[in-house]
Amino acid sequence: MAKIGIIGSKGRMGQALAEAIAQAGHSHAGGADQGDDIGALVAASDVLVDFSSPAALQATLDACTAAGKPVVIGTTGLEDAHHAAIDEAAKRIAVLQTGNTSLGVNMLAALVEQAASRLGDDWDIEILEMHHRHKVDAPSGTAKLLGQAVARGRSIDLAANSESGRDGITGARARGAIGFAALRGGSVAGDHMVILAGDEERIELSHRAENRMIFARGAVKAAGWLVGQKAGRYGMDGVLGF
């Protein structure tokens, strides 16, 4: 069993992670939040799980790299500079970064990739997501994860083929585009749907999160899997075995 430390322990996900660690039989090594000594937590842990904020990511990576400890990063809203920092850290430690730690969502991504690879670009693909009113980033990290699955399936670049924020007279939909729509309201933990729309037929692949414990349990499973892995950058596909 692993000693798992939580960065961002006082947030809603941090509290869920503490419960999931106990459920899985691992040891809770403690938590750290803004202003706390991350180094002490890292030293006491076999693996870290970070659900804090993009602004705190570099400090997490620096501490984990210095101590040679693996880290699971579930923080969303990351930009290119954050991913570059993760790539650099992954040269020295095992880093698992994902937009969603739910096992069900990652299985959905695998199905989406397969569908996108087998259907031509005459099938329009739209990704719809809804989250609670307090979420600050859009599209969600999960929506981006699903968009990346589409892009892999079609062997295209996601950034160059994305459409979002449609408003007013936008013109016809571009062939092969990957569309994103974000809804916010209430206490929704996370709903995602990938729509593949062909002529006179439509496929809808969806996932609904009923409780954020699904993310916590997935993150803890990922943390246990990451212990002992060699340095490198990993995703949830490794945890699921594909």
Short mmCIF file of C-alpha atoms in Angstrom, two decimals:
data_model
loop_
_atom_site.label_atom_id
_atom_site.label_comp_id
_atom_site.label_asym_id
_atom_site.label_seq_id
_atom_site.Cartn_x
_atom_site.Cartn_y
_atom_site.Cartn_z
CA MET A 1 0.00 0.00 0.00
CA ALA A 2 1.23 3.49 -0.82
CA LYS A 3 1.61 6.59 1.32
CA ILE A 4 -0.33 9.21 -0.66
CA GLY A 5 0.01 12.94 -0.06
CA ILE A 6 -2.64 15.43 -1.20
CA ILE A 7 -1.80 18.87 -2.56
CA GLY A 8 -4.95 20.98 -2.37
CA SER A 9 -6.25 19.01 0.60
CA LYS A 10 -8.80 21.53 1.88
CA GLY A 11 -10.80 21.73 -1.34
CA ARG A 12 -13.76 19.53 -2.22
CA MET A 13 -11.58 17.14 -4.21
CA GLY A 14 -8.98 17.04 -1.47
CA GLN A 15 -11.56 15.89 1.05
CA ALA A 16 -12.90 13.29 -1.38
CA LEU A 17 -9.35 12.04 -1.98
CA ALA A 18 -8.78 11.52 1.74
CA GLU A 19 -11.90 9.35 1.88
CA ALA A 20 -10.91 7.41 -1.26
CA ILE A 21 -7.42 6.75 0.14
CA ALA A 22 -8.96 5.19 3.25
CA GLN A 23 -11.42 3.15 1.18
CA ALA A 24 -8.61 1.73 -0.95
CA GLY A 25 -6.52 0.75 2.06
CA HIS A 26 -3.67 3.15 1.30
CA SER A 27 -2.05 5.44 3.86
CA HIS A 28 -2.90 9.16 3.91
CA ALA A 29 0.48 10.87 4.26
CA GLY A 30 -1.11 14.28 4.88
CA GLY A 31 -2.03 17.35 2.91
CA ALA A 32 -0.66 20.71 1.86
CA ASP A 33 -2.38 23.89 0.77
CA GLN A 34 -1.37 27.41 -0.14
CA GLY A 35 1.36 28.59 2.24
CA ASP A 36 2.15 25.13 3.60
CA ASP A 37 5.50 23.37 3.42
CA ILE A 38 5.12 21.17 0.33
CA GLY A 39 8.61 19.75 0.77
CA ALA A 40 7.74 18.14 4.10
CA LEU A 41 4.66 16.48 2.61
CA VAL A 42 6.60 15.22 -0.40
CA ALA A 43 9.27 13.73 1.86
CA ALA A 44 6.61 11.85 3.85
CA SER A 45 4.85 10.46 0.75
CA ASP A 46 5.43 7.68 -1.77
CA VAL A 47 3.33 9.53 -4.34
CA LEU A 48 1.54 12.87 -4.53
CA VAL A 49 -1.87 13.78 -5.95
CA ASP A 50 -2.36 17.44 -6.97
CA PHE A 51 -5.83 18.88 -7.48
CA SER A 52 -4.89 22.43 -6.46
CA SER A 53 -4.54 25.16 -9.12
CA PRO A 54 -2.49 25.89 -12.24
CA ALA A 55 -0.61 28.61 -10.33
CA ALA A 56 0.60 26.05 -7.78
CA LEU A 57 1.71 23.44 -10.31
CA GLN A 58 5.33 24.55 -10.71
CA ALA A 59 5.96 24.37 -6.97
CA THR A 60 4.53 20.84 -6.93
CA LEU A 61 6.71 19.73 -9.84
CA ASP A 62 9.82 21.31 -8.32
CA ALA A 63 9.31 19.62 -4.95
CA CYS A 64 8.51 16.22 -6.46
CA THR A 65 11.44 16.39 -8.87
CA ALA A 66 13.86 17.35 -6.09
CA ALA A 67 12.70 14.40 -3.98
CA GLY A 68 12.33 11.95 -6.86
CA LYS A 69 8.65 11.31 -6.04
CA PRO A 70 5.93 10.51 -8.63
CA VAL A 71 2.89 12.76 -8.91
CA VAL A 72 -0.65 12.53 -10.29
CA ILE A 73 -1.88 15.86 -11.64
CA GLY A 74 -5.65 16.26 -11.90
CA THR A 75 -5.69 20.07 -11.96
CA THR A 76 -7.57 21.48 -14.96
CA GLY A 77 -7.22 24.80 -16.75
CA LEU A 78 -3.59 24.07 -17.70
CA GLU A 79 -1.98 26.01 -20.54
CA ASP A 80 0.95 25.31 -22.86
CA ALA A 81 3.50 26.55 -20.33
CA HIS A 82 2.16 24.14 -17.71
CA HIS A 83 2.40 21.21 -20.09
CA ALA A 84 5.96 22.20 -20.98
CA ALA A 85 6.81 22.17 -17.27
CA ILE A 86 5.24 18.71 -16.91
CA ASP A 87 7.26 17.44 -19.87
CA GLU A 88 10.44 18.74 -18.27
CA ALA A 89 9.66 17.14 -14.90
CA ALA A 90 8.77 13.85 -16.60
CA LYS A 91 12.41 13.53 -17.69
CA ARG A 92 13.27 12.84 -14.05
CA ILE A 93 10.12 11.49 -12.35
CA ALA A 94 6.92 9.64 -13.23
CA VAL A 95 4.10 12.13 -13.88
CA LEU A 96 0.53 11.15 -14.67
CA GLN A 97 -1.49 14.12 -15.96
CA THR A 98 -5.09 13.89 -17.07
CA GLY A 99 -8.09 16.12 -17.55
CA ASN A 100 -10.24 13.54 -15.77
CA THR A 101 -9.37 10.70 -13.40
CA SER A 102 -12.71 8.89 -13.74
CA LEU A 103 -12.25 5.38 -15.09
CA GLY A 104 -15.58 5.67 -16.92
CA VAL A 105 -14.62 8.91 -18.66
CA ASN A 106 -11.34 7.45 -19.83
CA MET A 107 -13.13 4.41 -21.20
CA LEU A 108 -15.46 6.83 -22.99
CA ALA A 109 -12.41 8.53 -24.51
CA ALA A 110 -11.22 5.19 -25.87
CA LEU A 111 -14.61 4.56 -27.48
CA VAL A 112 -14.65 8.07 -28.95
CA GLU A 113 -11.21 7.61 -30.45
CA GLN A 114 -12.27 4.35 -32.06
CA ALA A 115 -15.46 5.87 -33.48
CA ALA A 116 -13.61 8.89 -34.85
CA SER A 117 -11.01 6.68 -36.52
CA ARG A 118 -13.62 4.56 -38.30
CA LEU A 119 -16.03 7.26 -39.41
CA GLY A 120 -15.06 9.82 -42.05
CA ASP A 121 -14.91 13.57 -41.59
CA ASP A 122 -18.36 13.83 -43.18
CA TRP A 123 -19.51 12.92 -39.66
CA ASP A 124 -19.63 16.13 -37.62
CA ILE A 125 -18.37 15.82 -34.05
CA GLU A 126 -19.58 18.05 -31.22
CA ILE A 127 -18.52 17.83 -27.57
CA LEU A 128 -21.01 19.13 -25.01
CA GLU A 129 -20.19 19.51 -21.31
CA MET A 130 -22.02 20.85 -18.24
CA HIS A 131 -20.61 21.61 -14.80
CA HIS A 132 -21.60 23.35 -11.59
CA ARG A 133 -21.83 27.14 -11.43
CA HIS A 134 -18.50 27.48 -9.59
CA LYS A 135 -16.27 25.98 -12.30
CA VAL A 136 -13.92 28.67 -13.61
CA ASP A 137 -12.47 27.16 -16.81
CA ALA A 138 -14.13 26.22 -20.10
CA PRO A 139 -14.14 23.97 -21.98
CA SER A 140 -13.57 21.51 -19.18
CA GLY A 141 -10.41 19.44 -18.99
CA THR A 142 -12.56 16.41 -19.74
CA ALA A 143 -14.00 18.01 -22.87
CA LYS A 144 -10.45 18.70 -24.04
CA LEU A 145 -9.49 15.11 -23.23
CA LEU A 146 -12.37 13.89 -25.40
CA GLY A 147 -11.39 16.35 -28.14
CA GLN A 148 -7.86 14.96 -28.07
CA ALA A 149 -9.32 11.46 -28.43
CA VAL A 150 -11.18 12.60 -31.55
CA ALA A 151 -8.03 14.22 -32.93
CA ARG A 152 -5.98 11.07 -32.36
CA GLY A 153 -8.64 8.97 -34.05
CA ARG A 154 -8.57 11.24 -37.10
CA SER A 155 -4.81 11.89 -37.00
CA ILE A 156 -5.32 15.66 -36.93
CA ASP A 157 -4.25 18.53 -34.70
CA LEU A 158 -6.91 19.47 -32.14
CA ALA A 159 -6.01 23.16 -31.87
CA ALA A 160 -6.15 23.63 -35.63
CA ASN A 161 -9.55 21.94 -35.95
CA SER A 162 -11.53 23.23 -32.94
CA GLU A 163 -14.67 25.38 -32.99
CA SER A 164 -16.17 26.91 -29.85
CA GLY A 165 -18.07 29.97 -28.64
CA ARG A 166 -20.28 30.23 -31.69
CA ASP A 167 -22.37 33.39 -31.69
CA GLY A 168 -24.01 35.47 -34.38
CA ILE A 169 -23.51 34.76 -38.07
CA THR A 170 -20.61 32.32 -37.94
CA GLY A 171 -20.95 30.79 -41.38
CA ALA A 172 -21.33 27.11 -42.17
CA ARG A 173 -19.65 24.51 -40.02
CA ALA A 174 -16.18 23.60 -41.30
CA ARG A 175 -15.82 20.03 -42.54
CA GLY A 176 -13.93 17.93 -40.03
CA ALA A 177 -14.15 20.50 -37.23
CA ILE A 178 -14.39 19.42 -33.60
CA GLY A 179 -17.01 21.57 -31.88
CA PHE A 180 -17.15 22.43 -28.17
CA ALA A 181 -20.04 23.79 -26.10
CA ALA A 182 -19.90 24.52 -22.35
CA LEU A 183 -22.87 24.85 -19.99
CA ARG A 184 -22.69 25.99 -16.36
CA GLY A 185 -25.27 25.82 -13.60
CA GLY A 186 -26.45 24.29 -10.35
CA SER A 187 -24.38 21.61 -8.67
CA VAL A 188 -23.66 19.37 -11.68
CA ALA A 189 -20.55 17.27 -10.96
CA GLY A 190 -19.86 16.76 -14.66
CA ASP A 191 -21.87 15.70 -17.72
CA HIS A 192 -20.17 15.06 -21.07
CA MET A 193 -21.58 14.02 -24.41
CA VAL A 194 -19.82 13.42 -27.72
CA ILE A 195 -22.19 13.68 -30.67
CA LEU A 196 -21.22 12.18 -34.01
CA ALA A 197 -23.74 13.50 -36.53
CA GLY A 198 -23.92 11.98 -39.99
CA ASP A 199 -26.52 12.41 -42.70
CA GLU A 200 -29.83 11.06 -41.36
CA GLU A 201 -28.23 9.34 -38.35
CA ARG A 202 -26.49 10.28 -35.11
CA ILE A 203 -24.38 8.57 -32.45
CA GLU A 204 -24.30 9.96 -28.90
CA LEU A 205 -21.69 8.73 -26.44
CA SER A 206 -22.05 10.16 -22.96
CA HIS A 207 -20.93 10.00 -19.35
CA ARG A 208 -22.55 11.50 -16.25
CA ALA A 209 -20.71 11.97 -12.99
CA GLU A 210 -23.11 11.52 -10.07
CA ASN A 211 -20.57 12.23 -7.35
CA ARG A 212 -16.99 13.58 -7.34
CA MET A 213 -15.92 10.42 -5.50
CA ILE A 214 -15.55 8.78 -8.91
CA PHE A 215 -12.70 11.20 -9.65
CA ALA A 216 -11.13 10.62 -6.23
CA ARG A 217 -11.26 6.84 -6.56
CA GLY A 218 -9.75 7.02 -10.05
CA ALA A 219 -6.98 9.34 -8.84
CA VAL A 220 -6.11 7.01 -5.97
CA LYS A 221 -6.02 4.03 -8.34
CA ALA A 222 -3.74 6.06 -10.62
CA ALA A 223 -1.47 6.97 -7.69
CA GLY A 224 -1.10 3.35 -6.66
CA TRP A 225 -0.29 2.38 -10.24
CA LEU A 226 2.25 5.20 -10.68
CA VAL A 227 4.42 4.09 -7.74
CA GLY A 228 7.34 2.17 -9.19
CA GLN A 229 6.89 3.41 -12.77
CA LYS A 230 10.00 4.76 -14.45
CA ALA A 231 10.37 8.47 -15.25
CA GLY A 232 8.05 9.64 -18.00
CA ARG A 233 4.69 11.19 -18.73
CA TYR A 234 1.66 8.94 -18.35
CA GLY A 235 -2.10 9.05 -18.80
CA MET A 236 -5.05 7.08 -17.49
CA ASP A 237 -4.78 4.66 -20.42
CA GLY A 238 -1.89 3.00 -18.60
CA VAL A 239 -3.97 2.62 -15.46
CA LEU A 240 -6.72 0.96 -17.49
CA GLY A 241 -4.21 -1.27 -19.27
CA PHE A 242 -4.53 -0.03 -22.85
#
